[in-house]
Amino acid sequence: MLASEDRADTEAWRGGSPAEGSVSAVEGAEDAPPLTLRLANLGRAFAERATELTQDQCKQVLALLENVEAHGSEYDSTAVATGFFESLLNAWDSGFDLKSVWRYVGPECRAYCVAWNDFNGVESPAWMRTP
């Protein structure tokens, strides 16, 4: 589901429409959107479709992002934080039930979200600050 969102967003970036079932149109393309933008789009899609994902799917997505945040290159971890998680926090501001998936968010990503809220003057609720 999220992969199809990524394909569609990438094709829209290129000015086209995604070919049905096409994966090669996204993978390895030089004219794909910047990683931060792709992750922001995936954060938005994740928030919009979180209720359609199983708990295991939520865990897998958020564990992968935590791994990149904690162990990836500076470029990749910055893209995860400023792309995916800032998009997720924006969705929370618009009514997304972030608390429903928060238990799957890893400690590095949690720390970033709380720090981002602090930076923006947004008070993080107690459930966000509890490990």
PDB file of C-alpha atoms in Angstrom:
ATOM      1  CA  MET A   1       0.000   0.000   0.000  1.00  0.00           C
ATOM      2  CA  LEU A   2       2.716   2.514   0.939  1.00  0.00           C
ATOM      3  CA  ALA A   3       4.840   1.348  -1.987  1.00  0.00           C
ATOM      4  CA  SER A   4       1.997   2.127  -4.396  1.00  0.00           C
ATOM      5  CA  GLU A   5       1.685   5.600  -2.828  1.00  0.00           C
ATOM      6  CA  ASP A   6       5.413   6.119  -3.356  1.00  0.00           C
ATOM      7  CA  ARG A   7       5.166   5.002  -7.003  1.00  0.00           C
ATOM      8  CA  ALA A   8       2.239   7.331  -7.640  1.00  0.00           C
ATOM      9  CA  ASP A   9       3.938  10.298  -5.968  1.00  0.00           C
ATOM     10  CA  THR A  10       7.156   9.657  -7.907  1.00  0.00           C
ATOM     11  CA  GLU A  11       5.318   9.471 -11.205  1.00  0.00           C
ATOM     12  CA  ALA A  12       3.437  12.664 -10.362  1.00  0.00           C
ATOM     13  CA  TRP A  13       6.805  14.299  -9.623  1.00  0.00           C
ATOM     14  CA  ARG A  14       7.921  13.284 -13.111  1.00  0.00           C
ATOM     15  CA  GLY A  15       4.738  14.645 -14.617  1.00  0.00           C
ATOM     16  CA  GLY A  16       3.297  11.279 -15.613  1.00  0.00           C
ATOM     17  CA  SER A  17       0.982   8.671 -14.241  1.00  0.00           C
ATOM     18  CA  PRO A  18       2.163   5.389 -12.747  1.00  0.00           C
ATOM     19  CA  ALA A  19       2.033   2.287 -14.915  1.00  0.00           C
ATOM     20  CA  GLU A  20      -0.067  -0.356 -13.216  1.00  0.00           C
ATOM     21  CA  GLY A  21       2.180  -2.617 -11.175  1.00  0.00           C
ATOM     22  CA  SER A  22       5.324  -0.824 -12.308  1.00  0.00           C
ATOM     23  CA  VAL A  23       8.138  -0.954  -9.796  1.00  0.00           C
ATOM     24  CA  SER A  24      11.047  -0.167 -12.077  1.00  0.00           C
ATOM     25  CA  ALA A  25       9.590   3.271 -12.745  1.00  0.00           C
ATOM     26  CA  VAL A  26      10.621   4.268  -9.206  1.00  0.00           C
ATOM     27  CA  GLU A  27      13.616   2.150  -8.277  1.00  0.00           C
ATOM     28  CA  GLY A  28      16.978   3.570  -9.264  1.00  0.00           C
ATOM     29  CA  ALA A  29      15.543   6.516 -11.155  1.00  0.00           C
ATOM     30  CA  GLU A  30      17.685   9.626 -11.346  1.00  0.00           C
ATOM     31  CA  ASP A  31      14.633  11.830 -11.657  1.00  0.00           C
ATOM     32  CA  ALA A  32      12.923  10.684  -8.460  1.00  0.00           C
ATOM     33  CA  PRO A  33      11.962  13.321  -5.883  1.00  0.00           C
ATOM     34  CA  PRO A  34      14.452  14.069  -3.108  1.00  0.00           C
ATOM     35  CA  LEU A  35      14.446  11.503  -0.295  1.00  0.00           C
ATOM     36  CA  THR A  36      13.077  13.963   2.255  1.00  0.00           C
ATOM     37  CA  LEU A  37      10.101  14.717   0.008  1.00  0.00           C
ATOM     38  CA  ARG A  38       9.458  11.024  -0.642  1.00  0.00           C
ATOM     39  CA  LEU A  39       9.521  10.321   3.092  1.00  0.00           C
ATOM     40  CA  ALA A  40       7.217  13.271   3.772  1.00  0.00           C
ATOM     41  CA  ASN A  41       4.766  11.842   1.249  1.00  0.00           C
ATOM     42  CA  LEU A  42       5.058   8.423   2.889  1.00  0.00           C
ATOM     43  CA  GLY A  43       4.467   9.988   6.313  1.00  0.00           C
ATOM     44  CA  ARG A  44       1.295  11.589   4.982  1.00  0.00           C
ATOM     45  CA  ALA A  45       0.184   8.304   3.381  1.00  0.00           C
ATOM     46  CA  PHE A  46       0.995   6.382   6.569  1.00  0.00           C
ATOM     47  CA  ALA A  47      -1.158   8.768   8.608  1.00  0.00           C
ATOM     48  CA  GLU A  48      -4.010   8.625   6.100  1.00  0.00           C
ATOM     49  CA  ARG A  49      -3.962   4.829   5.959  1.00  0.00           C
ATOM     50  CA  ALA A  50      -2.744   3.784   9.403  1.00  0.00           C
ATOM     51  CA  THR A  51      -6.128   2.272  10.231  1.00  0.00           C
ATOM     52  CA  GLU A  52      -5.784  -0.007   7.175  1.00  0.00           C
ATOM     53  CA  LEU A  53      -2.393  -1.313   8.281  1.00  0.00           C
ATOM     54  CA  THR A  54      -2.004  -4.272  10.619  1.00  0.00           C
ATOM     55  CA  GLN A  55      -0.094  -3.844  13.859  1.00  0.00           C
ATOM     56  CA  ASP A  56       2.760  -5.846  12.347  1.00  0.00           C
ATOM     57  CA  GLN A  57       2.882  -3.560   9.310  1.00  0.00           C
ATOM     58  CA  CYS A  58       2.967  -0.477  11.541  1.00  0.00           C
ATOM     59  CA  LYS A  59       5.730  -2.048  13.620  1.00  0.00           C
ATOM     60  CA  GLN A  60       7.758  -2.959  10.523  1.00  0.00           C
ATOM     61  CA  VAL A  61       7.529   0.496   8.959  1.00  0.00           C
ATOM     62  CA  LEU A  62       8.360   2.326  12.166  1.00  0.00           C
ATOM     63  CA  ALA A  63      11.141  -0.130  13.124  1.00  0.00           C
ATOM     64  CA  LEU A  64      12.767   0.372   9.717  1.00  0.00           C
ATOM     65  CA  LEU A  65      12.618   4.137  10.158  1.00  0.00           C
ATOM     66  CA  GLU A  66      14.063   3.844  13.678  1.00  0.00           C
ATOM     67  CA  ASN A  67      16.928   1.775  12.320  1.00  0.00           C
ATOM     68  CA  VAL A  68      17.712   4.427   9.719  1.00  0.00           C
ATOM     69  CA  GLU A  69      17.361   7.217  12.283  1.00  0.00           C
ATOM     70  CA  ALA A  70      19.678   5.459  14.737  1.00  0.00           C
ATOM     71  CA  HIS A  71      22.222   3.883  12.381  1.00  0.00           C
ATOM     72  CA  GLY A  72      21.865   5.466   8.955  1.00  0.00           C
ATOM     73  CA  SER A  73      23.942   8.161   7.366  1.00  0.00           C
ATOM     74  CA  GLU A  74      23.367  11.737   8.431  1.00  0.00           C
ATOM     75  CA  TYR A  75      21.586  12.378   5.119  1.00  0.00           C
ATOM     76  CA  ASP A  76      19.241   9.417   5.572  1.00  0.00           C
ATOM     77  CA  SER A  77      18.495  10.030   9.249  1.00  0.00           C
ATOM     78  CA  THR A  78      17.789  13.701   8.558  1.00  0.00           C
ATOM     79  CA  ALA A  79      15.408  12.694   5.766  1.00  0.00           C
ATOM     80  CA  VAL A  80      13.563  10.317   8.118  1.00  0.00           C
ATOM     81  CA  ALA A  81      13.227  12.989  10.793  1.00  0.00           C
ATOM     82  CA  THR A  82      12.387  16.000   8.654  1.00  0.00           C
ATOM     83  CA  GLY A  83      10.450  14.067   6.054  1.00  0.00           C
ATOM     84  CA  PHE A  84       8.472  11.238   7.597  1.00  0.00           C
ATOM     85  CA  PHE A  85       8.188  12.303  11.231  1.00  0.00           C
ATOM     86  CA  GLU A  86       7.533  15.979  10.660  1.00  0.00           C
ATOM     87  CA  SER A  87       4.830  14.928   8.203  1.00  0.00           C
ATOM     88  CA  LEU A  88       3.397  12.572  10.825  1.00  0.00           C
ATOM     89  CA  LEU A  89       3.396  15.358  13.419  1.00  0.00           C
ATOM     90  CA  ASN A  90       1.635  17.649  10.942  1.00  0.00           C
ATOM     91  CA  ALA A  91      -0.990  14.944  10.420  1.00  0.00           C
ATOM     92  CA  TRP A  92      -1.386  14.704  14.202  1.00  0.00           C
ATOM     93  CA  ASP A  93      -2.069  18.451  14.263  1.00  0.00           C
ATOM     94  CA  SER A  94      -4.799  17.789  11.696  1.00  0.00           C
ATOM     95  CA  GLY A  95      -6.480  14.993  13.637  1.00  0.00           C
ATOM     96  CA  PHE A  96      -4.387  11.862  13.002  1.00  0.00           C
ATOM     97  CA  ASP A  97      -4.418   9.586  16.075  1.00  0.00           C
ATOM     98  CA  LEU A  98      -0.654   9.503  16.625  1.00  0.00           C
ATOM     99  CA  LYS A  99      -1.141   7.904  20.023  1.00  0.00           C
ATOM    100  CA  SER A 100      -2.475   4.751  18.309  1.00  0.00           C
ATOM    101  CA  VAL A 101       0.922   4.044  16.707  1.00  0.00           C
ATOM    102  CA  TRP A 102       3.236   5.805  19.169  1.00  0.00           C
ATOM    103  CA  ARG A 103       4.087   2.558  20.988  1.00  0.00           C
ATOM    104  CA  TYR A 104       5.798   1.377  17.778  1.00  0.00           C
ATOM    105  CA  VAL A 105       7.917   4.518  17.377  1.00  0.00           C
ATOM    106  CA  GLY A 106      11.503   3.876  18.446  1.00  0.00           C
ATOM    107  CA  PRO A 107      13.440   5.941  20.981  1.00  0.00           C
ATOM    108  CA  GLU A 108      15.499   7.983  18.491  1.00  0.00           C
ATOM    109  CA  CYS A 109      12.403   8.943  16.502  1.00  0.00           C
ATOM    110  CA  ARG A 110      10.455   9.676  19.695  1.00  0.00           C
ATOM    111  CA  ALA A 111      13.226  11.967  20.892  1.00  0.00           C
ATOM    112  CA  TYR A 112      13.201  13.798  17.570  1.00  0.00           C
ATOM    113  CA  CYS A 113       9.418  14.272  17.664  1.00  0.00           C
ATOM    114  CA  VAL A 114       9.465  15.635  21.215  1.00  0.00           C
ATOM    115  CA  ALA A 115      12.398  17.935  20.383  1.00  0.00           C
ATOM    116  CA  TRP A 116      10.588  19.158  17.253  1.00  0.00           C
ATOM    117  CA  ASN A 117       7.480  19.892  19.304  1.00  0.00           C
ATOM    118  CA  ASP A 118       9.593  21.747  21.877  1.00  0.00           C
ATOM    119  CA  PHE A 119      11.293  23.763  19.133  1.00  0.00           C
ATOM    120  CA  ASN A 120       7.894  24.762  17.742  1.00  0.00           C
ATOM    121  CA  GLY A 121       6.380  25.559  21.134  1.00  0.00           C
ATOM    122  CA  VAL A 122       4.033  22.579  21.023  1.00  0.00           C
ATOM    123  CA  GLU A 123       3.527  20.872  24.354  1.00  0.00           C
ATOM    124  CA  SER A 124       3.999  17.135  23.946  1.00  0.00           C
ATOM    125  CA  PRO A 125       1.449  15.138  25.931  1.00  0.00           C
ATOM    126  CA  ALA A 126       2.648  12.812  28.701  1.00  0.00           C
ATOM    127  CA  TRP A 127       2.177   9.707  26.508  1.00  0.00           C
ATOM    128  CA  MET A 128       4.758  11.132  24.086  1.00  0.00           C
ATOM    129  CA  ARG A 129       7.307  11.763  26.796  1.00  0.00           C
ATOM    130  CA  THR A 130       6.976   8.336  28.443  1.00  0.00           C
ATOM    131  CA  PRO A 131       9.380   5.685  27.126  1.00  0.00           C
TER     132      PRO A 131
END
